[in-house]
PDB file of C-alpha atoms in Angstrom:
ATOM      1  CA  ASN R   1      -1.695  13.086  15.875  1.00  0.00           C
ATOM      2  CA  ALA R   2      -0.276  14.139  12.388  1.00  0.00           C
ATOM      3  CA  GLY R   3       0.060  10.406  11.461  1.00  0.00           C
ATOM      4  CA  VAL R   4       2.631   9.573   8.796  1.00  0.00           C
ATOM      5  CA  THR R   5       4.336  12.562   7.250  1.00  0.00           C
ATOM      6  CA  GLN R   6       6.716  12.585   4.245  1.00  0.00           C
ATOM      7  CA  THR R   7       8.862  15.404   2.825  1.00  0.00           C
ATOM      8  CA  PRO R   8       9.328  16.560   0.353  1.00  0.00           C
ATOM      9  CA  LYS R   9       6.192  16.199  -1.734  1.00  0.00           C
ATOM     10  CA  PHE R  10       7.898  16.690  -5.003  1.00  0.00           C
ATOM     11  CA  GLN R  11      11.552  16.379  -6.213  1.00  0.00           C
ATOM     12  CA  VAL R  12      13.478  16.493  -9.250  1.00  0.00           C
ATOM     13  CA  LEU R  13      17.065  15.173  -9.315  1.00  0.00           C
ATOM     14  CA  LYS R  14      19.820  14.740 -11.919  1.00  0.00           C
ATOM     15  CA  THR R  15      21.186  11.314 -12.492  1.00  0.00           C
ATOM     16  CA  GLY R  16      23.888  10.651 -10.002  1.00  0.00           C
ATOM     17  CA  GLN R  17      22.690  12.903  -7.448  1.00  0.00           C
ATOM     18  CA  SER R  18      21.839  11.648  -4.045  1.00  0.00           C
ATOM     19  CA  MET R  19      19.007  12.461  -1.774  1.00  0.00           C
ATOM     20  CA  THR R  20      17.096  11.690   1.279  1.00  0.00           C
ATOM     21  CA  LEU R  21      13.248  11.193   1.515  1.00  0.00           C
ATOM     22  CA  GLN R  22      12.025  11.862   5.134  1.00  0.00           C
ATOM     23  CA  CYS R  23       9.409   9.857   6.879  1.00  0.00           C
ATOM     24  CA  ALA R  24       8.115  10.336  10.385  1.00  0.00           C
ATOM     25  CA  GLN R  25       5.210   9.164  12.448  1.00  0.00           C
ATOM     26  CA  ASP R  26       4.144  10.226  15.784  1.00  0.00           C
ATOM     27  CA  MET R  27       1.958   7.137  16.728  1.00  0.00           C
ATOM     28  CA  ASN R  28       4.652   5.159  18.395  1.00  0.00           C
ATOM     29  CA  HIS R  29       4.725   2.468  15.859  1.00  0.00           C
ATOM     30  CA  GLU R  30       7.147  -0.298  15.806  1.00  0.00           C
ATOM     31  CA  TYR R  31       6.839  -1.095  11.987  1.00  0.00           C
ATOM     32  CA  MET R  32       7.750   1.255   9.329  1.00  0.00           C
ATOM     33  CA  SER R  33       8.267   0.652   5.735  1.00  0.00           C
ATOM     34  CA  TRP R  34       8.965   2.285   2.180  1.00  0.00           C
ATOM     35  CA  TYR R  35       7.136   1.317  -0.895  1.00  0.00           C
ATOM     36  CA  ARG R  36       7.416   2.592  -4.423  1.00  0.00           C
ATOM     37  CA  GLN R  37       4.524   2.867  -6.703  1.00  0.00           C
ATOM     38  CA  ASP R  38       4.936   2.767 -10.435  1.00  0.00           C
ATOM     39  CA  PRO R  39       1.998   2.643 -13.173  1.00  0.00           C
ATOM     40  CA  GLY R  40       0.721  -0.839 -13.474  1.00  0.00           C
ATOM     41  CA  MET R  41       2.926  -2.166 -10.918  1.00  0.00           C
ATOM     42  CA  GLY R  42       1.183  -1.646  -7.739  1.00  0.00           C
ATOM     43  CA  LEU R  43       3.244  -1.001  -4.715  1.00  0.00           C
ATOM     44  CA  ARG R  44       6.576  -2.786  -4.147  1.00  0.00           C
ATOM     45  CA  LEU R  45       8.267  -2.832  -0.854  1.00  0.00           C
ATOM     46  CA  ILE R  46      11.836  -1.536  -0.723  1.00  0.00           C
ATOM     47  CA  HIS R  47      12.969  -1.724   2.744  1.00  0.00           C
ATOM     48  CA  TYR R  48      11.168  -2.150   6.260  1.00  0.00           C
ATOM     49  CA  SER R  49      11.972  -1.760   9.924  1.00  0.00           C
ATOM     50  CA  VAL R  50      10.518  -3.738  12.884  1.00  0.00           C
ATOM     51  CA  GLY R  51      11.977  -1.109  15.472  1.00  0.00           C
ATOM     52  CA  ALA R  52      14.766   1.250  16.096  1.00  0.00           C
ATOM     53  CA  GLY R  53      18.178  -0.111  15.016  1.00  0.00           C
ATOM     54  CA  ILE R  54      16.423  -2.916  13.023  1.00  0.00           C
ATOM     55  CA  THR R  55      15.957  -2.867   9.263  1.00  0.00           C
ATOM     56  CA  ASP R  56      15.734  -5.395   6.409  1.00  0.00           C
ATOM     57  CA  GLN R  57      15.428  -5.544   2.705  1.00  0.00           C
ATOM     58  CA  GLY R  58      12.060  -5.794   0.897  1.00  0.00           C
ATOM     59  CA  GLU R  59      11.378  -6.743  -2.623  1.00  0.00           C
ATOM     60  CA  VAL R  60      13.366  -3.950  -4.554  1.00  0.00           C
ATOM     61  CA  PRO R  61      16.025  -2.705  -2.244  1.00  0.00           C
ATOM     62  CA  ASN R  62      18.824  -1.980  -4.727  1.00  0.00           C
ATOM     63  CA  GLY R  63      19.881   1.576  -5.089  1.00  0.00           C
ATOM     64  CA  TYR R  64      18.309   2.561  -1.689  1.00  0.00           C
ATOM     65  CA  ASN R  65      19.448   2.579   1.869  1.00  0.00           C
ATOM     66  CA  VAL R  66      17.607   3.179   5.056  1.00  0.00           C
ATOM     67  CA  SER R  67      18.327   3.460   8.725  1.00  0.00           C
ATOM     68  CA  ARG R  68      16.173   3.709  11.856  1.00  0.00           C
ATOM     69  CA  SER R  69      17.939   5.591  14.741  1.00  0.00           C
ATOM     70  CA  THR R  70      14.673   6.514  16.501  1.00  0.00           C
ATOM     71  CA  THR R  71      11.171   5.100  16.605  1.00  0.00           C
ATOM     72  CA  GLU R  72       9.756   8.033  14.847  1.00  0.00           C
ATOM     73  CA  ASP R  73      11.876   8.321  11.753  1.00  0.00           C
ATOM     74  CA  PHE R  74      12.819   6.182   8.800  1.00  0.00           C
ATOM     75  CA  PRO R  75      14.561   8.041   6.146  1.00  0.00           C
ATOM     76  CA  LEU R  76      15.176   6.377   2.735  1.00  0.00           C
ATOM     77  CA  ARG R  77      18.307   7.354   0.878  1.00  0.00           C
ATOM     78  CA  LEU R  78      19.022   7.328  -2.683  1.00  0.00           C
ATOM     79  CA  LEU R  79      22.845   7.036  -3.130  1.00  0.00           C
ATOM     80  CA  SER R  80      23.210   7.817  -6.787  1.00  0.00           C
ATOM     81  CA  ALA R  81      19.749   8.316  -8.430  1.00  0.00           C
ATOM     82  CA  ALA R  82      19.013   6.696 -11.585  1.00  0.00           C
ATOM     83  CA  PRO R  83      16.088   7.497 -14.113  1.00  0.00           C
ATOM     84  CA  SER R  84      14.619   4.026 -13.087  1.00  0.00           C
ATOM     85  CA  GLN R  85      14.134   5.508  -9.581  1.00  0.00           C
ATOM     86  CA  THR R  86      11.472   7.774 -11.037  1.00  0.00           C
ATOM     87  CA  SER R  87       8.413   6.947  -8.957  1.00  0.00           C
ATOM     88  CA  VAL R  88       6.173   7.654  -6.247  1.00  0.00           C
ATOM     89  CA  TYR R  89       7.438   6.761  -2.920  1.00  0.00           C
ATOM     90  CA  PHE R  90       5.221   5.864   0.119  1.00  0.00           C
ATOM     91  CA  CYS R  91       6.107   5.505   3.686  1.00  0.00           C
ATOM     92  CA  ALA R  92       3.735   3.365   5.888  1.00  0.00           C
ATOM     93  CA  SER R  93       3.766   2.260   9.514  1.00  0.00           C
ATOM     94  CA  SER R  94       1.844   0.088  11.824  1.00  0.00           C
ATOM     95  CA  TYR R  95       2.022  -0.466  15.614  1.00  0.00           C
ATOM     96  CA  SER R  96       3.192  -4.105  15.535  1.00  0.00           C
ATOM     97  CA  TRP R  97       4.624  -6.417  12.832  1.00  0.00           C
ATOM     98  CA  ASP R  98       4.328  -9.954  14.005  1.00  0.00           C
ATOM     99  CA  ARG R  99       2.591 -12.410  12.021  1.00  0.00           C
ATOM    100  CA  SER R 100      -0.390 -12.348  14.383  1.00  0.00           C
ATOM    101  CA  SER R 101      -0.850  -8.588  13.960  1.00  0.00           C
ATOM    102  CA  THR R 102      -4.168  -7.167  12.987  1.00  0.00           C
ATOM    103  CA  ASP R 103      -2.996  -3.647  13.072  1.00  0.00           C
ATOM    104  CA  THR R 104      -3.745  -1.518  10.204  1.00  0.00           C
ATOM    105  CA  GLN R 105      -0.883  -0.129   8.103  1.00  0.00           C
ATOM    106  CA  TYR R 106      -1.015   3.818   7.602  1.00  0.00           C
ATOM    107  CA  PHE R 107       0.294   5.437   4.522  1.00  0.00           C
ATOM    108  CA  GLY R 108       2.031   8.822   4.091  1.00  0.00           C
ATOM    109  CA  PRO R 109       0.924  11.200   1.400  1.00  0.00           C
ATOM    110  CA  GLY R 110       3.944  10.298  -0.777  1.00  0.00           C
ATOM    111  CA  THR R 111       6.963  11.881  -2.468  1.00  0.00           C
ATOM    112  CA  ARG R 112       6.799  12.034  -6.264  1.00  0.00           C
ATOM    113  CA  LEU R 113      10.463  11.779  -7.491  1.00  0.00           C
ATOM    114  CA  THR R 114      11.733  12.542 -10.917  1.00  0.00           C
ATOM    115  CA  VAL R 115      15.146  11.688 -12.068  1.00  0.00           C
ATOM    116  CA  LEU R 116      16.448  13.077 -15.213  1.00  0.00           C
TER     117      LEU R 116
ATOM    118  CA  ALA P   1       6.708 -15.725  -2.166  1.00  0.00           C
ATOM    119  CA  GLN P   2       3.138 -14.577  -1.837  1.00  0.00           C
ATOM    120  CA  SER P   3       1.670 -12.655  -4.792  1.00  0.00           C
ATOM    121  CA  VAL P   4      -1.706 -10.940  -5.514  1.00  0.00           C
ATOM    122  CA  SER P   5      -3.557 -10.687  -8.758  1.00  0.00           C
ATOM    123  CA  GLN P   6      -5.952  -8.219  -9.841  1.00  0.00           C
ATOM    124  CA  HIS P   7      -7.595  -8.316 -13.034  1.00  0.00           C
ATOM    125  CA  ASN P   8      -9.293  -5.723 -15.192  1.00  0.00           C
ATOM    126  CA  HIS P   9      -6.846  -2.843 -14.488  1.00  0.00           C
ATOM    127  CA  HIS P  10      -9.231  -0.303 -16.016  1.00  0.00           C
ATOM    128  CA  VAL P  11     -12.823  -0.355 -15.282  1.00  0.00           C
ATOM    129  CA  ILE P  12     -15.357   2.295 -16.413  1.00  0.00           C
ATOM    130  CA  LEU P  13     -18.932   2.534 -15.194  1.00  0.00           C
ATOM    131  CA  SER P  14     -21.779   4.844 -14.672  1.00  0.00           C
ATOM    132  CA  GLU P  15     -23.201   6.007 -11.433  1.00  0.00           C
ATOM    133  CA  ALA P  16     -25.414   3.700  -9.740  1.00  0.00           C
ATOM    134  CA  ALA P  17     -23.897   0.595 -11.419  1.00  0.00           C
ATOM    135  CA  SER P  18     -22.513  -2.229  -9.349  1.00  0.00           C
ATOM    136  CA  LEU P  19     -18.714  -2.728  -8.963  1.00  0.00           C
ATOM    137  CA  GLU P  20     -17.183  -5.936  -8.407  1.00  0.00           C
ATOM    138  CA  LEU P  21     -13.108  -6.073  -8.491  1.00  0.00           C
ATOM    139  CA  GLY P  22     -11.422  -9.431  -8.428  1.00  0.00           C
ATOM    140  CA  CYS P  23      -8.384 -10.293  -6.119  1.00  0.00           C
ATOM    141  CA  ASN P  24      -6.587 -13.599  -6.191  1.00  0.00           C
ATOM    142  CA  TYR P  25      -3.728 -14.353  -3.822  1.00  0.00           C
ATOM    143  CA  SER P  26      -1.126 -17.075  -3.723  1.00  0.00           C
ATOM    144  CA  TYR P  27      -0.065 -18.143  -0.266  1.00  0.00           C
ATOM    145  CA  GLY P  28      -0.270 -21.378   1.488  1.00  0.00           C
ATOM    146  CA  GLY P  29      -0.632 -20.406   5.090  1.00  0.00           C
ATOM    147  CA  THR P  30      -2.804 -18.235   6.991  1.00  0.00           C
ATOM    148  CA  VAL P  31      -3.067 -14.728   5.271  1.00  0.00           C
ATOM    149  CA  ASN P  32      -4.416 -11.478   6.054  1.00  0.00           C
ATOM    150  CA  LEU P  33      -6.192  -9.641   3.336  1.00  0.00           C
ATOM    151  CA  PHE P  34      -6.794  -5.935   2.579  1.00  0.00           C
ATOM    152  CA  TRP P  35      -8.306  -3.451   0.125  1.00  0.00           C
ATOM    153  CA  TYR P  36      -6.762  -0.039   0.117  1.00  0.00           C
ATOM    154  CA  VAL P  37      -8.187   2.900  -2.021  1.00  0.00           C
ATOM    155  CA  GLN P  38      -6.202   5.809  -3.506  1.00  0.00           C
ATOM    156  CA  TYR P  39      -8.309   8.727  -4.642  1.00  0.00           C
ATOM    157  CA  PRO P  40      -6.635  11.065  -7.172  1.00  0.00           C
ATOM    158  CA  GLY P  41      -3.658  12.847  -5.637  1.00  0.00           C
ATOM    159  CA  GLN P  42      -4.144  11.193  -2.293  1.00  0.00           C
ATOM    160  CA  HIS P  43      -2.399   8.543  -0.246  1.00  0.00           C
ATOM    161  CA  LEU P  44      -3.620   5.140   0.364  1.00  0.00           C
ATOM    162  CA  GLN P  45      -6.392   4.608   2.734  1.00  0.00           C
ATOM    163  CA  LEU P  46      -7.883   1.298   4.316  1.00  0.00           C
ATOM    164  CA  LEU P  47     -11.123   0.169   2.926  1.00  0.00           C
ATOM    165  CA  LEU P  48     -11.506  -3.044   4.852  1.00  0.00           C
ATOM    166  CA  LYS P  49      -9.458  -6.035   5.972  1.00  0.00           C
ATOM    167  CA  TYR P  50      -9.939  -9.500   6.713  1.00  0.00           C
ATOM    168  CA  PHE P  51      -8.025 -11.552   9.325  1.00  0.00           C
ATOM    169  CA  SER P  52     -10.468 -14.324  10.486  1.00  0.00           C
ATOM    170  CA  GLY P  53     -14.128 -14.910  11.316  1.00  0.00           C
ATOM    171  CA  ASP P  54     -16.976 -13.928   9.060  1.00  0.00           C
ATOM    172  CA  PRO P  55     -15.720 -14.176   5.530  1.00  0.00           C
ATOM    173  CA  LEU P  56     -18.039 -11.403   4.459  1.00  0.00           C
ATOM    174  CA  VAL P  57     -16.336  -8.146   5.566  1.00  0.00           C
ATOM    175  CA  LYS P  58     -17.996  -4.746   5.470  1.00  0.00           C
ATOM    176  CA  GLY P  59     -15.818  -1.569   5.105  1.00  0.00           C
ATOM    177  CA  ILE P  60     -16.196   2.039   4.715  1.00  0.00           C
ATOM    178  CA  LYS P  61     -18.498   3.851   2.157  1.00  0.00           C
ATOM    179  CA  GLY P  62     -20.558   0.987   1.355  1.00  0.00           C
ATOM    180  CA  PHE P  63     -17.838  -1.379   0.322  1.00  0.00           C
ATOM    181  CA  GLU P  64     -17.705  -5.154   1.238  1.00  0.00           C
ATOM    182  CA  ALA P  65     -15.428  -8.041   0.430  1.00  0.00           C
ATOM    183  CA  GLU P  66     -15.817 -11.820   0.563  1.00  0.00           C
ATOM    184  CA  PHE P  67     -12.970 -14.198   1.322  1.00  0.00           C
ATOM    185  CA  ILE P  68     -13.398 -17.449  -0.422  1.00  0.00           C
ATOM    186  CA  LYS P  69     -10.685 -19.647   0.911  1.00  0.00           C
ATOM    187  CA  SER P  70     -11.090 -22.393  -1.614  1.00  0.00           C
ATOM    188  CA  LYS P  71     -10.767 -19.941  -4.328  1.00  0.00           C
ATOM    189  CA  PHE P  72      -7.856 -18.043  -2.797  1.00  0.00           C
ATOM    190  CA  SER P  73     -10.039 -14.837  -3.575  1.00  0.00           C
ATOM    191  CA  PHE P  74     -10.886 -11.669  -1.814  1.00  0.00           C
ATOM    192  CA  ASN P  75     -13.330  -9.951  -4.194  1.00  0.00           C
ATOM    193  CA  LEU P  76     -14.461  -6.354  -3.431  1.00  0.00           C
ATOM    194  CA  ARG P  77     -17.866  -5.224  -4.206  1.00  0.00           C
ATOM    195  CA  LYS P  78     -20.231  -2.165  -3.983  1.00  0.00           C
ATOM    196  CA  PRO P  79     -23.957  -2.363  -5.146  1.00  0.00           C
ATOM    197  CA  SER P  80     -24.192   1.352  -6.265  1.00  0.00           C
ATOM    198  CA  VAL P  81     -21.115   3.432  -7.053  1.00  0.00           C
ATOM    199  CA  GLN P  82     -20.938   7.184  -7.006  1.00  0.00           C
ATOM    200  CA  TRP P  83     -18.832   9.447  -8.961  1.00  0.00           C
ATOM    201  CA  SER P  84     -16.602  10.123  -5.802  1.00  0.00           C
ATOM    202  CA  ASP P  85     -15.638   6.339  -5.927  1.00  0.00           C
ATOM    203  CA  THR P  86     -13.388   7.241  -8.887  1.00  0.00           C
ATOM    204  CA  ALA P  87     -10.007   6.014  -7.381  1.00  0.00           C
ATOM    205  CA  GLU P  88      -7.320   3.244  -7.773  1.00  0.00           C
ATOM    206  CA  TYR P  89      -7.992   0.175  -5.775  1.00  0.00           C
ATOM    207  CA  PHE P  90      -5.388  -2.132  -4.366  1.00  0.00           C
ATOM    208  CA  CYS P  91      -5.635  -5.555  -2.950  1.00  0.00           C
ATOM    209  CA  ALA P  92      -2.951  -6.639  -0.612  1.00  0.00           C
ATOM    210  CA  ALA P  93      -1.981  -9.895   1.177  1.00  0.00           C
ATOM    211  CA  GLY P  94       0.466 -10.676   3.965  1.00  0.00           C
ATOM    212  CA  THR P  95       1.181 -12.384   7.219  1.00  0.00           C
ATOM    213  CA  GLY P  96       0.383  -9.624   9.827  1.00  0.00           C
ATOM    214  CA  ASN P  97       1.648  -6.441   8.561  1.00  0.00           C
ATOM    215  CA  ASN P  98       5.039  -7.618   7.641  1.00  0.00           C
ATOM    216  CA  ARG P  99       6.083  -7.537   3.988  1.00  0.00           C
ATOM    217  CA  LEU P 100       2.449  -7.010   2.609  1.00  0.00           C
ATOM    218  CA  ALA P 101       2.383  -7.883  -1.285  1.00  0.00           C
ATOM    219  CA  PHE P 102       0.234  -5.725  -3.120  1.00  0.00           C
ATOM    220  CA  GLY P 103      -1.678  -6.247  -6.546  1.00  0.00           C
ATOM    221  CA  LYS P 104      -1.312  -3.935  -9.454  1.00  0.00           C
ATOM    222  CA  GLY P 105      -4.273  -1.958  -8.902  1.00  0.00           C
ATOM    223  CA  ASN P 106      -7.646  -1.395 -10.410  1.00  0.00           C
ATOM    224  CA  GLN P 107      -8.276   2.026 -11.952  1.00  0.00           C
ATOM    225  CA  VAL P 108     -11.949   2.702 -11.450  1.00  0.00           C
ATOM    226  CA  VAL P 109     -13.521   5.643 -13.226  1.00  0.00           C
ATOM    227  CA  VAL P 110     -17.274   6.430 -12.462  1.00  0.00           C
ATOM    228  CA  ILE P 111     -19.064   8.592 -15.006  1.00  0.00           C
ATOM    229  CA  PRO P 112     -21.802  10.717 -13.697  1.00  0.00           C
TER     230      PRO P 112
END
């Protein structure tokens, strides 16, 4: 298994540009999520999905869109990039998502995004 | 909403010293607790987790954590650190895996 993969590893955008961060997992995990990591802020949840066709907002969803057309893929779209979106983005997945879950959440290697 | 607090964001210590990182959470119900580690340039890896049972949890690489319900704490410990333990450590809390709340992290530097 490749686990959780993310592309690209690095990206530089100009303000107003759009782009999609890719995330894929080959573990047949139901639950996938996107976090952003900023210095001194820890990780903050952007969006998450509990299965194909089902997504919901996390703590900091503004400026980001997601979709989940397949179990494997969970892309994150920046519609109009802003300097405040400069961050490291991590995708994560786990097998289940319910309240009694004891599954581990696995993280991808991250995408470092700079918006000028 | 649940929240997680980590103190002493930057910790510098020498090899063989003992390490303890504090973690406090605010959540009234049953909560699952995690410690993740992020080595320089790498992604987050799970160190250990607590769901129920023995409040003293042992993880990888000699780390352990103790869940104290009355104090809403889940502190991480290692008796003798190595240079390779230089990393950022994150405490997280949640109900199942849904909507984990992370602390701001502890940057630990171990001096050889």
